[in-house]
Backbone as a chain_set.jsonl record, in Angstrom:
{"seq": "MAPSPRQGRTSRYTLRGSDTDYEAALARLKLPVLAVGVENDSLAPPGASDHLLQKIPAAPVSRWHYSEALAGGHRLDHFRWVRHSDGMSAYITDWISGRLTTRQDGAVQQSTQTDPAGEGRPGRGGD", "coords": {"N": [[119.304, 114.994, 48.13], [117.491, 114.407, 51.071], [116.961, 115.943, 54.3], [117.395, 113.959, 57.272], [114.585, 112.584, 58.979], [115.057, 112.17, 61.6], [116.493, 114.319, 62.629], [114.844, 116.128, 63.956], [114.232, 114.718, 66.268], [116.712, 113.959, 67.305], [118.442, 116.076, 67.083], [120.643, 116.138, 65.535], [122.426, 116.78, 62.576], [121.998, 115.035, 59.661], [122.242, 113.525, 56.439], [120.561, 111.288, 54.472], [122.44, 108.875, 52.676], [124.713, 110.395, 52.532], [128.128, 110.902, 53.179], [129.228, 112.977, 54.56], [130.12, 114.614, 57.555], [128.083, 116.529, 59.027], [127.791, 117.752, 61.535], [130.394, 118.058, 62.458], [131.323, 119.792, 60.473], [129.78, 122.04, 60.971], [130.833, 122.734, 63.449], [133.341, 123.583, 62.687], [132.901, 125.879, 61.277], [133.581, 129.243, 60.494], [132.614, 131.528, 59.431], [130.828, 134.602, 59.393], [127.677, 134.763, 61.018], [124.26, 135.451, 60.927], [121.699, 135.346, 63.077], [118.38, 135.246, 63.145], [115.593, 135.897, 65.011], [112.032, 135.531, 65.201], [109.175, 137.198, 66.237], [106.61, 135.554, 68.04], [107.155, 132.992, 67.024], [106.6, 129.838, 67.271], [107.616, 127.563, 66.159], [110.321, 127.757, 65.901], [111.602, 128.508, 68.487], [113.386, 130.614, 70.875], [115.04, 128.898, 72.467], [115.538, 126.728, 70.786], [116.9, 127.991, 68.73], [119.107, 128.799, 70.201], [120.241, 126.285, 70.769], [120.946, 125.444, 68.271], [122.816, 127.356, 67.554], [124.872, 126.758, 69.323], [126.207, 124.815, 68.007], [127.952, 126.009, 66.364], [130.504, 127.071, 67.442], [132.844, 128.422, 66.717], [132.155, 130.426, 65.001], [131.547, 133.891, 64.334], [128.78, 135.378, 65.779], [125.888, 137.26, 65.102], [122.959, 138.405, 66.534], [119.472, 138.955, 66.025], [116.166, 140.233, 66.559], [113.163, 140.048, 65.038], [110.488, 141.932, 65.392], [106.925, 142.508, 65.893], [106.484, 145.244, 66.105], [108.653, 146.219, 64.547], [107.793, 145.309, 62.141], [105.825, 146.968, 61.346], [103.604, 146.746, 62.947], [102.256, 144.558, 62.22], [100.965, 141.289, 62.635], [103.105, 138.57, 63.481], [104.603, 135.366, 62.829], [106.042, 132.047, 62.441], [105.63, 131.641, 59.75], [104.125, 133.836, 58.803], [105.687, 136.133, 58.817], [106.797, 136.509, 56.343], [105.003, 137.807, 54.751], [105.237, 140.41, 55.638], [107.839, 141.477, 55.334], [109.544, 143.541, 54.698], [111.006, 145.145, 56.594], [112.655, 143.164, 57.719], [114.093, 142.362, 55.443], [115.489, 144.698, 54.803], [117.083, 144.954, 57.134], [118.735, 142.601, 56.984], [120.022, 143.114, 54.503], [121.525, 145.368, 55.237], [123.089, 144.184, 57.228], [124.583, 142.26, 55.753], [126.017, 143.977, 54.012], [127.573, 145.128, 55.765], [126.898, 147.436, 57.072], [126.043, 147.433, 59.683], [126.85, 146.957, 63.099], [127.395, 144.931, 65.964], [127.251, 145.534, 69.338], [129.008, 144.667, 72.359], [127.065, 144.407, 74.296], [124.928, 143.523, 72.897], [123.379, 145.303, 71.577], [122.495, 146.914, 68.47], [124.239, 148.849, 66.127], [124.866, 151.502, 63.752], [127.544, 150.985, 61.585], [130.751, 152.583, 61.705], [133.098, 152.103, 60.569], [135.324, 151.846, 57.728], [136.007, 149.774, 54.983], [139.081, 147.832, 54.824], [140.29, 148.011, 52.36], [139.786, 150.452, 51.481], [137.582, 151.211, 49.927], [135.43, 152.609, 50.568], [133.176, 151.276, 51.563], [131.248, 150.326, 54.438], [132.795, 148.776, 57.235], [132.854, 145.373, 58.726], [132.976, 145.566, 61.431], [131.953, 144.846, 64.673], [130.541, 142.493, 64.259]], "CA": [[119.222, 114.244, 49.395], [116.664, 115.089, 52.088], [117.409, 115.746, 55.71], [116.797, 112.858, 58.003], [113.478, 113.043, 59.88], [115.572, 112.031, 62.933], [117.059, 115.553, 63.154], [113.943, 116.739, 64.905], [114.275, 113.948, 67.522], [118.083, 113.815, 67.81], [119.131, 117.41, 66.905], [121.89, 115.947, 64.752], [122.143, 116.933, 61.141], [122.483, 113.985, 58.779], [121.516, 113.375, 55.177], [120.675, 109.853, 53.953], [123.337, 108.694, 51.563], [125.873, 111.295, 52.566], [129.256, 110.617, 54.128], [129.636, 114.212, 55.249], [129.827, 114.792, 58.988], [127.659, 117.915, 59.155], [128.038, 118.261, 62.907], [131.849, 118.509, 62.514], [131.432, 120.909, 59.592], [129.188, 123.188, 61.684], [131.752, 123.049, 64.559], [134.463, 124.238, 62.114], [132.439, 127.071, 60.621], [134.113, 130.464, 61.012], [132.035, 132.601, 58.656], [129.869, 135.34, 60.168], [126.314, 134.17, 60.959], [123.238, 136.286, 61.429], [120.647, 134.537, 63.64], [117.193, 136.101, 63.254], [114.369, 135.371, 65.651], [110.814, 136.21, 64.758], [108.168, 137.289, 67.289], [105.571, 134.525, 68.023], [107.634, 131.797, 66.25], [106.582, 128.694, 68.118], [108.347, 126.455, 65.542], [111.751, 128.053, 66.122], [111.64, 129.347, 69.689], [114.775, 130.97, 71.236], [115.847, 127.758, 72.942], [115.929, 125.885, 69.668], [117.983, 128.744, 68.062], [120.308, 128.741, 71.06], [120.856, 124.951, 70.56], [121.607, 125.343, 66.904], [124.058, 128.251, 67.543], [125.865, 126.081, 70.023], [126.883, 123.911, 67.075], [128.893, 126.77, 65.552], [131.23, 127.812, 68.409], [133.964, 129.233, 66.162], [131.607, 131.42, 64.104], [131.001, 135.173, 64.984], [127.305, 135.355, 65.576], [125.097, 138.445, 65.417], [121.561, 137.982, 66.78], [118.508, 140.029, 65.862], [114.822, 139.773, 66.784], [112.154, 140.714, 64.194], [109.275, 142.129, 66.217], [105.725, 143.0, 65.266], [106.701, 146.641, 65.996], [109.526, 146.497, 63.437], [107.038, 144.896, 60.969], [104.738, 147.943, 61.137], [102.548, 146.431, 63.81], [101.598, 143.337, 61.658], [101.156, 139.979, 63.382], [104.134, 137.7, 62.906], [104.91, 134.038, 63.363], [107.071, 131.328, 61.692], [105.391, 131.793, 58.327], [103.471, 135.093, 58.486], [106.625, 137.217, 58.686], [107.086, 136.637, 54.898], [104.046, 138.814, 54.184], [105.59, 141.686, 56.178], [109.291, 141.182, 55.399], [110.406, 144.646, 54.25], [111.976, 145.476, 57.584], [113.695, 142.133, 57.82], [114.96, 142.374, 54.27], [116.358, 145.837, 54.937], [118.101, 144.649, 58.093], [119.662, 141.594, 56.468], [120.809, 143.776, 53.541], [122.509, 146.206, 55.978], [124.07, 143.284, 57.869], [125.483, 141.679, 54.692], [126.79, 144.981, 53.493], [128.458, 145.662, 56.769], [126.497, 148.763, 57.669], [125.646, 147.308, 61.062], [127.743, 146.295, 64.003], [126.741, 144.509, 67.208], [128.17, 145.842, 70.488], [129.128, 143.558, 73.326], [125.778, 144.326, 75.065], [123.914, 142.984, 71.982], [122.71, 146.348, 70.81], [122.921, 147.061, 67.117], [124.43, 150.281, 65.777], [125.416, 151.674, 62.409], [129.019, 150.913, 61.555], [131.434, 153.804, 61.252], [134.403, 151.73, 60.034], [135.325, 151.619, 56.334], [136.758, 148.53, 54.66], [140.536, 147.995, 54.808], [140.764, 148.287, 50.99], [139.477, 151.886, 51.242], [136.622, 151.364, 48.858], [134.299, 153.321, 51.035], [132.073, 150.506, 52.112], [131.437, 150.145, 55.911], [133.432, 147.467, 57.674], [132.069, 144.404, 59.435], [132.932, 145.991, 62.815], [131.95, 143.791, 65.743], [129.619, 141.375, 63.988]], "C": [[118.31, 115.124, 50.335], [117.161, 114.916, 53.455], [116.682, 114.619, 56.363], [115.667, 113.307, 58.916], [113.946, 112.86, 61.349], [116.158, 113.334, 63.475], [116.181, 116.201, 64.188], [113.99, 115.988, 66.296], [115.694, 113.933, 68.137], [118.862, 115.062, 67.835], [120.452, 117.226, 66.264], [121.589, 116.063, 63.249], [122.855, 115.783, 60.302], [121.624, 113.956, 57.527], [121.707, 111.891, 54.762], [121.519, 109.812, 52.724], [124.5, 109.626, 51.452], [126.865, 110.845, 53.559], [129.728, 111.754, 54.913], [129.212, 114.211, 56.67], [129.434, 116.251, 59.155], [127.83, 118.515, 60.512], [129.444, 118.818, 63.007], [131.982, 119.693, 61.597], [130.918, 122.158, 60.298], [130.175, 123.636, 62.82], [133.001, 123.816, 64.014], [134.101, 125.62, 61.485], [132.951, 128.345, 61.301], [133.592, 131.704, 60.312], [131.064, 133.314, 59.56], [128.497, 134.767, 59.968], [125.378, 135.234, 61.577], [122.082, 135.312, 61.858], [119.415, 135.47, 63.87], [116.113, 135.353, 63.925], [113.164, 136.121, 65.237], [109.752, 136.117, 65.95], [107.047, 136.209, 67.036], [105.922, 133.293, 67.184], [107.677, 130.591, 67.158], [107.312, 127.488, 67.502], [109.842, 126.575, 65.639], [111.902, 128.963, 67.318], [113.126, 129.635, 70.021], [115.58, 129.845, 71.717], [116.341, 126.914, 71.836], [117.054, 126.672, 68.918], [119.265, 128.694, 68.869], [121.033, 127.393, 70.859], [121.61, 124.887, 69.284], [122.84, 126.188, 66.921], [125.172, 127.606, 68.344], [126.763, 125.136, 69.184], [127.925, 124.64, 66.236], [129.724, 127.648, 66.5], [132.357, 128.739, 67.887], [133.435, 130.37, 65.281], [131.21, 132.745, 64.878], [129.577, 135.236, 64.727], [126.697, 136.708, 66.013], [123.625, 137.937, 65.493], [120.639, 139.174, 66.594], [117.125, 139.399, 66.03], [113.908, 140.659, 65.934], [110.847, 140.777, 64.91], [108.088, 142.648, 65.388], [105.87, 144.557, 65.119], [107.494, 147.007, 64.812], [108.853, 146.124, 62.062], [105.786, 145.828, 60.714], [103.458, 147.547, 61.872], [101.749, 145.157, 63.268], [101.916, 142.121, 62.558], [102.159, 139.116, 62.666], [104.082, 136.311, 63.541], [105.854, 133.325, 62.384], [106.875, 131.529, 60.211], [104.919, 133.198, 57.948], [104.421, 136.261, 58.256], [106.903, 137.534, 57.188], [106.196, 137.733, 54.282], [104.463, 140.232, 54.555], [107.076, 141.78, 56.332], [110.142, 142.349, 55.004], [111.399, 145.034, 55.298], [113.055, 144.44, 57.806], [114.671, 142.163, 56.626], [116.007, 143.555, 54.36], [117.519, 145.608, 55.963], [119.18, 143.713, 57.519], [120.543, 142.256, 55.401], [121.863, 144.629, 54.224], [123.559, 145.327, 56.663], [125.073, 142.717, 56.866], [126.473, 142.665, 54.22], [127.776, 145.576, 54.439], [128.12, 146.963, 57.36], [126.11, 148.701, 59.096], [126.758, 146.626, 61.843], [126.96, 145.935, 65.243], [127.726, 144.708, 68.343], [128.116, 144.666, 71.379], [127.79, 143.394, 74.092], [124.639, 143.843, 74.184], [123.216, 144.056, 71.241], [123.329, 146.505, 69.423], [123.121, 148.535, 66.831], [124.962, 150.309, 64.346], [126.93, 151.63, 62.531], [129.6, 152.189, 61.109], [132.795, 153.422, 60.624], [134.28, 151.588, 58.509], [136.158, 150.338, 56.121], [138.226, 148.802, 54.497], [141.005, 148.397, 53.389], [140.485, 149.75, 50.588], [138.509, 152.132, 50.167], [135.363, 152.122, 49.296], [133.101, 152.593, 51.59], [132.338, 150.392, 53.658], [132.089, 148.81, 56.171], [132.418, 146.566, 58.452], [131.975, 144.752, 60.942], [132.862, 144.769, 63.708], [130.986, 142.685, 65.511], [130.183, 140.059, 64.438]], "O": [[118.377, 116.352, 50.359], [117.728, 113.876, 53.788], [115.519, 114.343, 56.068], [115.797, 114.34, 59.573], [113.278, 113.358, 62.255], [116.313, 113.454, 64.691], [116.667, 116.756, 65.173], [113.801, 116.607, 67.343], [115.838, 113.899, 69.359], [119.869, 115.14, 68.539], [121.331, 118.074, 66.419], [120.613, 115.505, 62.747], [124.077, 115.636, 60.275], [120.445, 114.31, 57.548], [122.813, 111.353, 54.715], [121.343, 110.624, 51.816], [125.194, 109.667, 50.437], [126.511, 110.444, 54.668], [130.53, 111.595, 55.834], [128.078, 113.854, 56.988], [130.281, 117.113, 59.39], [128.005, 119.729, 60.615], [129.668, 119.895, 63.559], [132.748, 120.593, 61.942], [131.547, 123.215, 60.231], [130.298, 124.833, 63.08], [133.634, 124.58, 64.743], [134.998, 126.417, 61.21], [132.791, 128.522, 62.509], [134.071, 132.81, 60.565], [130.503, 132.672, 60.448], [128.167, 134.325, 58.868], [125.685, 135.825, 62.612], [121.579, 134.552, 61.03], [119.459, 136.368, 64.71], [115.731, 134.273, 63.474], [113.277, 137.309, 64.935], [109.533, 135.054, 66.529], [106.623, 136.022, 65.895], [105.017, 132.623, 66.685], [108.713, 130.336, 67.772], [107.6, 126.513, 68.197], [110.558, 125.587, 65.475], [112.306, 130.114, 67.154], [114.015, 128.963, 69.497], [116.77, 129.804, 71.406], [117.462, 126.41, 71.904], [118.051, 126.07, 68.519], [120.36, 128.567, 68.321], [122.261, 127.346, 70.787], [122.724, 124.371, 69.195], [123.852, 125.784, 66.348], [126.34, 127.884, 68.07], [127.86, 124.738, 69.576], [128.686, 124.017, 65.495], [129.663, 128.872, 66.383], [132.749, 129.701, 68.548], [134.224, 131.212, 64.853], [130.607, 132.674, 65.949], [129.15, 135.159, 63.576], [126.951, 137.211, 67.108], [123.152, 137.173, 64.651], [120.992, 140.292, 66.969], [116.911, 138.231, 65.708], [113.888, 141.879, 66.1], [110.155, 139.766, 65.026], [108.278, 143.171, 64.289], [105.425, 145.115, 64.116], [107.153, 147.952, 64.1], [109.292, 146.564, 61.0], [104.863, 145.484, 59.975], [102.362, 147.952, 61.484], [100.716, 144.78, 63.822], [102.997, 141.996, 63.133], [102.109, 138.935, 61.45], [103.576, 136.131, 64.649], [106.43, 134.006, 61.535], [107.856, 131.585, 59.469], [105.276, 133.699, 56.882], [104.066, 137.247, 57.61], [107.202, 138.673, 56.83], [106.623, 138.476, 53.399], [104.086, 141.177, 53.862], [107.543, 142.144, 57.411], [111.365, 142.212, 54.963], [112.564, 145.246, 54.962], [114.216, 144.771, 58.048], [115.883, 142.013, 56.78], [117.187, 143.406, 54.042], [118.677, 145.967, 55.748], [120.373, 144.011, 57.571], [121.742, 141.981, 55.385], [123.02, 144.602, 53.803], [124.745, 145.656, 56.687], [126.278, 142.707, 57.121], [127.64, 142.328, 54.025], [128.654, 146.362, 54.084], [128.926, 147.563, 58.072], [125.861, 149.735, 59.717], [127.511, 145.818, 61.3], [125.953, 146.576, 65.543], [128.834, 144.173, 68.351], [127.295, 143.765, 71.205], [127.46, 142.276, 74.488], [123.502, 143.753, 74.646], [122.481, 143.741, 70.305], [124.52, 146.264, 69.225], [122.31, 149.374, 67.223], [125.433, 149.306, 63.809], [127.511, 152.176, 63.469], [129.047, 152.85, 60.231], [133.551, 154.296, 60.2], [133.201, 151.233, 58.034], [136.907, 149.91, 56.998], [138.603, 149.894, 54.073], [142.031, 149.065, 53.257], [140.888, 150.211, 49.52], [138.575, 153.175, 49.516], [134.394, 152.263, 48.55], [132.132, 153.208, 52.034], [133.486, 150.367, 54.102], [131.939, 147.854, 55.41], [131.301, 146.977, 58.767], [131.056, 144.318, 61.637], [133.599, 143.799, 63.533], [130.622, 141.982, 66.453], [129.535, 139.024, 64.283]]}, "num_chains": 1, "name": "protein.A"}
């Protein structure tokens, strides 16, 4: 099934032929979400990301901005970041593994918590 072309006009997620209410499913989502913005991304500007994130009010959201400085000075945009993705890949890997936490002020720091099972892996902290 392909997404409806109306999503761009209506900002509602629907799939032709599907009975699933994707808007309701997004509203119920409680899994951690990492929202990554990319410098010079005119196809997914911060306002569009903000609008999408409003659809997941129950989910803990960590936000991060991938800048040209973090990409080694390479020019970035909606597509070009893929050519210079090492920094983004490393950050996402650290986020997934729980090595990062996000403070209330939005700054990112290394996690110092270990997982409750005591396996030595960093905890999710404040993500």
